[in-house]
Amino acid sequence: LADPSGDSTQLPADEINGMLMALDSPAYQQVIEGYWQQILARATEKTAVQVLQDLRHTPNTTVVNCMKQLVAYNPTDDLRQVTAPMLSVNTPLTDLPIAMHKLVDHLPHVRLEGTSHWLQMDKPAEFNNILTQFVESVVNSALN
């Protein structure tokens, strides 16, 4: 999992509803870009430009519907049922009480510092190294 958001159903309902109402308003662009700027904290300039460009080319309804689904979904039960090896690569931004690795006992995690939510874009070599080590550990475990 690359910097998963966690269980957003645990966030205060008034906070979530206010955000969703603002996204469904004429203030959409200002609200969504303000939120994206928060999760782009520590992004490289290249990442920030690309992510904001992609956001601006994504239809508002797509973004709003994704946000509605995100805040309504509790991933905990689904993750607890996974028996395959898993790894969560997190940034400090998502190291919150609702983080998946804090809600699911068997979900190991690695924290990648100095990146935005788009850690695979900010530090691709480091991110790929983490993935390579994880895959190698899974393969080695299967062979033993």
Short mmCIF file of N, CA and C in Angstrom, two decimals:
data_model
loop_
_atom_site.label_atom_id
_atom_site.label_comp_id
_atom_site.label_asym_id
_atom_site.label_seq_id
_atom_site.Cartn_x
_atom_site.Cartn_y
_atom_site.Cartn_z
N LEU A 1 0.85 -1.17 0.00
CA LEU A 1 0.00 0.00 0.00
C LEU A 1 0.90 1.23 0.00
N ALA A 2 0.66 2.13 -0.89
CA ALA A 2 1.46 3.34 -1.00
C ALA A 2 0.72 4.50 -0.33
N ASP A 3 1.14 4.83 0.87
CA ASP A 3 0.59 5.92 1.68
C ASP A 3 -0.94 5.90 1.72
N PRO A 4 -1.52 4.78 2.18
CA PRO A 4 -2.98 4.70 2.23
C PRO A 4 -3.56 5.68 3.24
N SER A 5 -4.78 6.10 2.98
CA SER A 5 -5.39 7.14 3.81
C SER A 5 -5.86 6.65 5.17
N GLY A 6 -6.13 5.38 5.33
CA GLY A 6 -6.60 4.86 6.61
C GLY A 6 -8.11 4.77 6.66
N ASP A 7 -8.64 4.71 7.87
CA ASP A 7 -10.08 4.58 8.06
C ASP A 7 -10.70 5.95 8.27
N SER A 8 -11.11 6.56 7.18
CA SER A 8 -11.68 7.91 7.24
C SER A 8 -13.05 7.94 7.91
N THR A 9 -13.67 6.78 8.11
CA THR A 9 -14.97 6.77 8.79
C THR A 9 -14.81 7.18 10.25
N GLN A 10 -13.59 7.20 10.75
CA GLN A 10 -13.36 7.61 12.14
C GLN A 10 -13.18 9.12 12.29
N LEU A 11 -13.15 9.84 11.18
CA LEU A 11 -13.02 11.29 11.24
C LEU A 11 -14.36 11.90 11.66
N PRO A 12 -14.33 13.09 12.27
CA PRO A 12 -15.58 13.72 12.70
C PRO A 12 -16.53 13.96 11.52
N ALA A 13 -17.78 13.56 11.71
CA ALA A 13 -18.79 13.65 10.64
C ALA A 13 -18.98 15.09 10.17
N ASP A 14 -18.99 16.05 11.08
CA ASP A 14 -19.19 17.44 10.65
C ASP A 14 -18.04 17.94 9.79
N GLU A 15 -16.84 17.47 10.08
CA GLU A 15 -15.66 17.83 9.27
C GLU A 15 -15.78 17.24 7.86
N ILE A 16 -16.16 15.98 7.80
CA ILE A 16 -16.32 15.30 6.51
C ILE A 16 -17.45 15.92 5.71
N ASN A 17 -18.58 16.11 6.34
CA ASN A 17 -19.74 16.69 5.65
C ASN A 17 -19.45 18.10 5.14
N GLY A 18 -18.73 18.88 5.93
CA GLY A 18 -18.36 20.22 5.50
C GLY A 18 -17.47 20.19 4.27
N MET A 19 -16.51 19.27 4.27
CA MET A 19 -15.62 19.13 3.11
C MET A 19 -16.40 18.70 1.87
N LEU A 20 -17.27 17.71 2.03
CA LEU A 20 -18.05 17.22 0.88
C LEU A 20 -18.99 18.29 0.35
N MET A 21 -19.61 19.05 1.24
CA MET A 21 -20.49 20.14 0.79
C MET A 21 -19.69 21.20 0.04
N ALA A 22 -18.51 21.51 0.54
CA ALA A 22 -17.67 22.50 -0.14
C ALA A 22 -17.23 22.01 -1.51
N LEU A 23 -16.97 20.69 -1.63
CA LEU A 23 -16.58 20.14 -2.93
C LEU A 23 -17.74 20.15 -3.92
N ASP A 24 -18.95 20.10 -3.42
CA ASP A 24 -20.14 20.15 -4.27
C ASP A 24 -20.62 21.58 -4.51
N SER A 25 -19.78 22.55 -4.22
CA SER A 25 -20.17 23.96 -4.34
C SER A 25 -19.34 24.65 -5.42
N PRO A 26 -19.68 25.90 -5.72
CA PRO A 26 -18.86 26.66 -6.68
C PRO A 26 -17.42 26.86 -6.21
N ALA A 27 -17.15 26.63 -4.93
CA ALA A 27 -15.79 26.78 -4.40
C ALA A 27 -14.96 25.52 -4.62
N TYR A 28 -15.45 24.58 -5.43
CA TYR A 28 -14.77 23.29 -5.64
C TYR A 28 -13.27 23.46 -5.88
N GLN A 29 -12.89 24.25 -6.87
CA GLN A 29 -11.48 24.35 -7.26
C GLN A 29 -10.61 24.82 -6.11
N GLN A 30 -11.07 25.84 -5.40
CA GLN A 30 -10.31 26.37 -4.27
C GLN A 30 -10.20 25.33 -3.15
N VAL A 31 -11.29 24.63 -2.87
CA VAL A 31 -11.31 23.65 -1.79
C VAL A 31 -10.41 22.46 -2.12
N ILE A 32 -10.56 21.89 -3.31
CA ILE A 32 -9.80 20.69 -3.65
C ILE A 32 -8.31 21.01 -3.78
N GLU A 33 -7.99 22.16 -4.37
CA GLU A 33 -6.58 22.51 -4.49
C GLU A 33 -5.97 22.83 -3.14
N GLY A 34 -6.76 23.38 -2.23
CA GLY A 34 -6.27 23.61 -0.87
C GLY A 34 -5.97 22.30 -0.16
N TYR A 35 -6.85 21.33 -0.34
CA TYR A 35 -6.63 20.01 0.25
C TYR A 35 -5.41 19.34 -0.39
N TRP A 36 -5.33 19.39 -1.71
CA TRP A 36 -4.19 18.77 -2.42
C TRP A 36 -2.88 19.43 -1.97
N GLN A 37 -2.90 20.75 -1.76
CA GLN A 37 -1.67 21.42 -1.30
C GLN A 37 -1.22 20.86 0.04
N GLN A 38 -2.18 20.51 0.91
CA GLN A 38 -1.82 19.93 2.21
C GLN A 38 -1.10 18.59 2.03
N ILE A 39 -1.63 17.74 1.15
CA ILE A 39 -1.02 16.43 0.99
C ILE A 39 0.15 16.44 -0.01
N LEU A 40 0.37 17.61 -0.61
CA LEU A 40 1.57 17.81 -1.43
C LEU A 40 2.72 18.40 -0.62
N ALA A 41 2.50 18.59 0.68
CA ALA A 41 3.58 19.11 1.53
C ALA A 41 4.82 18.23 1.35
N ARG A 42 5.95 18.84 1.18
CA ARG A 42 7.23 18.16 0.97
C ARG A 42 7.37 17.51 -0.40
N ALA A 43 6.48 17.84 -1.32
CA ALA A 43 6.59 17.31 -2.68
C ALA A 43 7.73 17.99 -3.43
N THR A 44 8.29 17.25 -4.37
CA THR A 44 9.23 17.90 -5.29
C THR A 44 8.41 18.82 -6.19
N GLU A 45 9.07 19.78 -6.80
CA GLU A 45 8.35 20.68 -7.70
C GLU A 45 7.74 19.90 -8.86
N LYS A 46 8.48 18.94 -9.39
CA LYS A 46 7.99 18.13 -10.50
C LYS A 46 6.72 17.36 -10.11
N THR A 47 6.73 16.77 -8.91
CA THR A 47 5.55 16.04 -8.44
C THR A 47 4.37 16.99 -8.29
N ALA A 48 4.58 18.13 -7.65
CA ALA A 48 3.49 19.07 -7.41
C ALA A 48 2.87 19.54 -8.72
N VAL A 49 3.70 19.88 -9.69
CA VAL A 49 3.20 20.34 -10.98
C VAL A 49 2.37 19.25 -11.66
N GLN A 50 2.90 18.03 -11.68
CA GLN A 50 2.20 16.92 -12.35
C GLN A 50 0.88 16.58 -11.66
N VAL A 51 0.91 16.51 -10.33
CA VAL A 51 -0.29 16.14 -9.58
C VAL A 51 -1.37 17.20 -9.74
N LEU A 52 -1.01 18.46 -9.64
CA LEU A 52 -2.01 19.52 -9.80
C LEU A 52 -2.53 19.59 -11.23
N GLN A 53 -1.66 19.34 -12.20
CA GLN A 53 -2.11 19.30 -13.59
C GLN A 53 -3.12 18.16 -13.79
N ASP A 54 -2.80 17.00 -13.24
CA ASP A 54 -3.72 15.86 -13.36
C ASP A 54 -5.05 16.17 -12.66
N LEU A 55 -4.98 16.78 -11.48
CA LEU A 55 -6.19 17.13 -10.76
C LEU A 55 -7.06 18.07 -11.59
N ARG A 56 -6.45 19.07 -12.19
CA ARG A 56 -7.20 20.06 -12.98
C ARG A 56 -7.81 19.45 -14.24
N HIS A 57 -7.27 18.34 -14.71
CA HIS A 57 -7.81 17.66 -15.89
C HIS A 57 -8.80 16.56 -15.53
N THR A 58 -8.99 16.32 -14.26
CA THR A 58 -9.94 15.29 -13.82
C THR A 58 -11.29 15.95 -13.59
N PRO A 59 -12.35 15.39 -14.15
CA PRO A 59 -13.68 16.00 -13.93
C PRO A 59 -14.02 16.11 -12.44
N ASN A 60 -14.64 17.23 -12.08
CA ASN A 60 -15.02 17.47 -10.69
C ASN A 60 -15.82 16.31 -10.13
N THR A 61 -16.77 15.81 -10.91
CA THR A 61 -17.63 14.73 -10.40
C THR A 61 -16.81 13.48 -10.06
N THR A 62 -15.78 13.23 -10.81
CA THR A 62 -14.92 12.07 -10.53
C THR A 62 -14.22 12.24 -9.19
N VAL A 63 -13.65 13.41 -8.98
CA VAL A 63 -12.93 13.68 -7.73
C VAL A 63 -13.90 13.65 -6.54
N VAL A 64 -15.05 14.30 -6.69
CA VAL A 64 -16.03 14.35 -5.60
C VAL A 64 -16.52 12.95 -5.26
N ASN A 65 -16.85 12.15 -6.28
CA ASN A 65 -17.32 10.79 -6.02
C ASN A 65 -16.23 9.92 -5.37
N CYS A 66 -14.99 10.09 -5.78
CA CYS A 66 -13.89 9.35 -5.14
C CYS A 66 -13.76 9.76 -3.68
N MET A 67 -13.85 11.04 -3.40
CA MET A 67 -13.75 11.51 -2.02
C MET A 67 -14.91 10.96 -1.18
N LYS A 68 -16.11 10.94 -1.75
CA LYS A 68 -17.27 10.41 -1.03
C LYS A 68 -17.07 8.93 -0.69
N GLN A 69 -16.54 8.18 -1.62
CA GLN A 69 -16.29 6.76 -1.37
C GLN A 69 -15.18 6.57 -0.35
N LEU A 70 -14.15 7.38 -0.44
CA LEU A 70 -13.02 7.28 0.48
C LEU A 70 -13.47 7.49 1.93
N VAL A 71 -14.28 8.51 2.17
CA VAL A 71 -14.68 8.81 3.54
C VAL A 71 -15.75 7.86 4.07
N ALA A 72 -16.35 7.08 3.19
CA ALA A 72 -17.39 6.14 3.61
C ALA A 72 -16.87 4.72 3.81
N TYR A 73 -15.62 4.48 3.45
CA TYR A 73 -15.07 3.12 3.45
C TYR A 73 -14.17 2.88 4.65
N ASN A 74 -14.47 1.81 5.38
CA ASN A 74 -13.62 1.36 6.48
C ASN A 74 -12.85 0.13 5.98
N PRO A 75 -11.55 0.26 5.73
CA PRO A 75 -10.77 -0.84 5.16
C PRO A 75 -10.36 -1.92 6.15
N THR A 76 -10.60 -1.70 7.42
CA THR A 76 -10.06 -2.58 8.46
C THR A 76 -10.49 -4.02 8.30
N ASP A 77 -11.79 -4.29 8.17
CA ASP A 77 -12.25 -5.68 8.05
C ASP A 77 -11.68 -6.36 6.81
N ASP A 78 -11.65 -5.65 5.70
CA ASP A 78 -11.09 -6.23 4.47
C ASP A 78 -9.62 -6.56 4.64
N LEU A 79 -8.86 -5.66 5.24
CA LEU A 79 -7.43 -5.91 5.43
C LEU A 79 -7.17 -7.04 6.40
N ARG A 80 -8.00 -7.18 7.40
CA ARG A 80 -7.83 -8.28 8.38
C ARG A 80 -8.02 -9.64 7.72
N GLN A 81 -8.74 -9.69 6.63
CA GLN A 81 -8.99 -10.96 5.94
C GLN A 81 -7.86 -11.34 4.99
N VAL A 82 -6.98 -10.42 4.69
CA VAL A 82 -5.88 -10.70 3.76
C VAL A 82 -4.85 -11.58 4.47
N THR A 83 -4.55 -12.69 3.83
CA THR A 83 -3.54 -13.60 4.40
C THR A 83 -2.22 -13.53 3.64
N ALA A 84 -2.21 -12.86 2.52
CA ALA A 84 -0.98 -12.70 1.74
C ALA A 84 -0.08 -11.67 2.42
N PRO A 85 1.21 -11.71 2.12
CA PRO A 85 2.11 -10.70 2.67
C PRO A 85 1.70 -9.30 2.23
N MET A 86 1.78 -8.37 3.15
CA MET A 86 1.43 -6.99 2.86
C MET A 86 2.50 -6.06 3.42
N LEU A 87 2.56 -4.88 2.86
CA LEU A 87 3.44 -3.84 3.36
C LEU A 87 2.78 -2.50 3.07
N SER A 88 2.83 -1.62 4.04
CA SER A 88 2.34 -0.26 3.86
C SER A 88 3.55 0.67 3.90
N VAL A 89 3.70 1.47 2.87
CA VAL A 89 4.77 2.46 2.83
C VAL A 89 4.11 3.81 3.08
N ASN A 90 4.47 4.42 4.20
CA ASN A 90 3.77 5.62 4.65
C ASN A 90 4.68 6.83 4.69
N THR A 91 4.03 7.99 4.65
CA THR A 91 4.70 9.26 4.89
C THR A 91 4.28 9.73 6.28
N PRO A 92 4.95 10.71 6.82
CA PRO A 92 4.51 11.26 8.11
C PRO A 92 3.08 11.82 8.05
N LEU A 93 2.63 12.22 6.86
CA LEU A 93 1.29 12.79 6.70
C LEU A 93 0.18 11.82 7.11
N THR A 94 0.41 10.54 6.90
CA THR A 94 -0.63 9.55 7.19
C THR A 94 -0.33 8.71 8.42
N ASP A 95 0.65 9.12 9.21
CA ASP A 95 0.96 8.40 10.44
C ASP A 95 0.06 8.92 11.55
N LEU A 96 -1.22 8.61 11.41
CA LEU A 96 -2.27 9.09 12.30
C LEU A 96 -2.90 7.91 13.04
N PRO A 97 -3.69 8.16 14.07
CA PRO A 97 -4.37 7.06 14.76
C PRO A 97 -5.27 6.22 13.84
N ILE A 98 -5.73 6.80 12.74
CA ILE A 98 -6.60 6.05 11.81
C ILE A 98 -5.81 5.34 10.72
N ALA A 99 -4.48 5.37 10.81
CA ALA A 99 -3.62 4.74 9.80
C ALA A 99 -3.86 3.23 9.77
N MET A 100 -3.85 2.67 8.59
CA MET A 100 -4.11 1.24 8.43
C MET A 100 -3.15 0.39 9.24
N HIS A 101 -1.88 0.76 9.28
CA HIS A 101 -0.91 -0.06 10.02
C HIS A 101 -1.14 0.01 11.54
N LYS A 102 -1.91 0.97 11.99
CA LYS A 102 -2.25 1.05 13.40
C LYS A 102 -3.56 0.32 13.71
N LEU A 103 -4.34 0.05 12.68
CA LEU A 103 -5.63 -0.61 12.86
C LEU A 103 -5.59 -2.10 12.60
N VAL A 104 -4.58 -2.55 11.85
CA VAL A 104 -4.47 -3.96 11.48
C VAL A 104 -3.12 -4.47 11.99
N ASP A 105 -3.18 -5.41 12.93
CA ASP A 105 -1.97 -5.89 13.59
C ASP A 105 -0.92 -6.47 12.65
N HIS A 106 -1.35 -7.19 11.63
CA HIS A 106 -0.39 -7.89 10.78
C HIS A 106 0.00 -7.10 9.53
N LEU A 107 -0.09 -5.78 9.60
CA LEU A 107 0.29 -4.94 8.47
C LEU A 107 1.59 -4.20 8.80
N PRO A 108 2.72 -4.76 8.37
CA PRO A 108 3.98 -4.06 8.60
C PRO A 108 4.02 -2.77 7.78
N HIS A 109 4.81 -1.85 8.25
CA HIS A 109 4.90 -0.58 7.51
C HIS A 109 6.33 -0.04 7.56
N VAL A 110 6.61 0.78 6.57
CA VAL A 110 7.88 1.49 6.46
C VAL A 110 7.51 2.95 6.28
N ARG A 111 8.20 3.80 6.97
CA ARG A 111 7.94 5.24 6.86
C ARG A 111 9.01 5.86 5.97
N LEU A 112 8.58 6.52 4.91
CA LEU A 112 9.48 7.19 3.98
C LEU A 112 9.40 8.70 4.25
N GLU A 113 10.48 9.24 4.73
CA GLU A 113 10.53 10.65 5.13
C GLU A 113 10.77 11.57 3.93
N GLY A 114 10.39 12.83 4.09
CA GLY A 114 10.71 13.86 3.11
C GLY A 114 9.96 13.74 1.80
N THR A 115 8.73 13.23 1.85
CA THR A 115 7.93 13.11 0.64
C THR A 115 6.53 13.63 0.89
N SER A 116 5.82 13.83 -0.19
CA SER A 116 4.40 14.14 -0.12
C SER A 116 3.62 12.83 -0.11
N HIS A 117 2.32 12.93 -0.25
CA HIS A 117 1.48 11.74 -0.36
C HIS A 117 1.89 10.90 -1.59
N TRP A 118 2.42 11.56 -2.59
CA TRP A 118 2.85 10.87 -3.82
C TRP A 118 4.32 10.48 -3.68
N LEU A 119 4.59 9.65 -2.69
CA LEU A 119 5.97 9.27 -2.35
C LEU A 119 6.67 8.54 -3.48
N GLN A 120 5.94 7.77 -4.27
CA GLN A 120 6.54 7.04 -5.38
C GLN A 120 7.02 7.99 -6.48
N MET A 121 6.45 9.19 -6.53
CA MET A 121 6.89 10.19 -7.50
C MET A 121 8.02 11.06 -6.93
N ASP A 122 7.94 11.34 -5.64
CA ASP A 122 8.95 12.20 -5.00
C ASP A 122 10.29 11.50 -4.85
N LYS A 123 10.24 10.23 -4.46
CA LYS A 123 11.48 9.47 -4.24
C LYS A 123 11.34 8.09 -4.88
N PRO A 124 11.32 8.05 -6.22
CA PRO A 124 11.08 6.77 -6.89
C PRO A 124 12.14 5.71 -6.60
N ALA A 125 13.39 6.08 -6.52
CA ALA A 125 14.45 5.09 -6.27
C ALA A 125 14.28 4.47 -4.88
N GLU A 126 14.05 5.31 -3.87
CA GLU A 126 13.87 4.80 -2.52
C GLU A 126 12.61 3.94 -2.41
N PHE A 127 11.53 4.41 -3.04
CA PHE A 127 10.28 3.66 -3.02
C PHE A 127 10.46 2.30 -3.70
N ASN A 128 11.09 2.30 -4.85
CA ASN A 128 11.33 1.03 -5.56
C ASN A 128 12.24 0.10 -4.76
N ASN A 129 13.21 0.67 -4.06
CA ASN A 129 14.09 -0.15 -3.22
C ASN A 129 13.29 -0.83 -2.10
N ILE A 130 12.38 -0.10 -1.49
CA ILE A 130 11.52 -0.68 -0.45
C ILE A 130 10.69 -1.81 -1.03
N LEU A 131 10.12 -1.59 -2.21
CA LEU A 131 9.31 -2.64 -2.85
C LEU A 131 10.15 -3.85 -3.21
N THR A 132 11.35 -3.62 -3.73
CA THR A 132 12.24 -4.72 -4.09
C THR A 132 12.59 -5.55 -2.86
N GLN A 133 12.93 -4.89 -1.77
CA GLN A 133 13.25 -5.61 -0.53
C GLN A 133 12.06 -6.41 -0.04
N PHE A 134 10.87 -5.84 -0.14
CA PHE A 134 9.66 -6.55 0.29
C PHE A 134 9.42 -7.79 -0.57
N VAL A 135 9.49 -7.63 -1.88
CA VAL A 135 9.27 -8.76 -2.78
C VAL A 135 10.32 -9.84 -2.54
N GLU A 136 11.57 -9.45 -2.39
CA GLU A 136 12.63 -10.43 -2.12
C GLU A 136 12.38 -11.17 -0.80
N SER A 137 11.90 -10.48 0.20
CA SER A 137 11.61 -11.15 1.48
C SER A 137 10.46 -12.14 1.34
N VAL A 138 9.48 -11.80 0.52
CA VAL A 138 8.34 -12.69 0.29
C VAL A 138 8.82 -13.94 -0.47
N VAL A 139 9.63 -13.73 -1.50
CA VAL A 139 10.15 -14.85 -2.28
C VAL A 139 11.03 -15.74 -1.41
N ASN A 140 11.93 -15.13 -0.64
CA ASN A 140 12.81 -15.92 0.23
C ASN A 140 12.02 -16.70 1.27
N SER A 141 10.99 -16.09 1.79
CA SER A 141 10.15 -16.78 2.78
C SER A 141 9.43 -17.98 2.15
N ALA A 142 8.98 -17.80 0.90
CA ALA A 142 8.27 -18.89 0.20
C ALA A 142 9.22 -20.04 -0.13
N LEU A 143 10.48 -19.73 -0.38
CA LEU A 143 11.45 -20.76 -0.73
C LEU A 143 11.93 -21.53 0.48
N ASN A 144 11.82 -20.96 1.65
CA ASN A 144 12.30 -21.63 2.88
C ASN A 144 11.23 -22.44 3.56
#
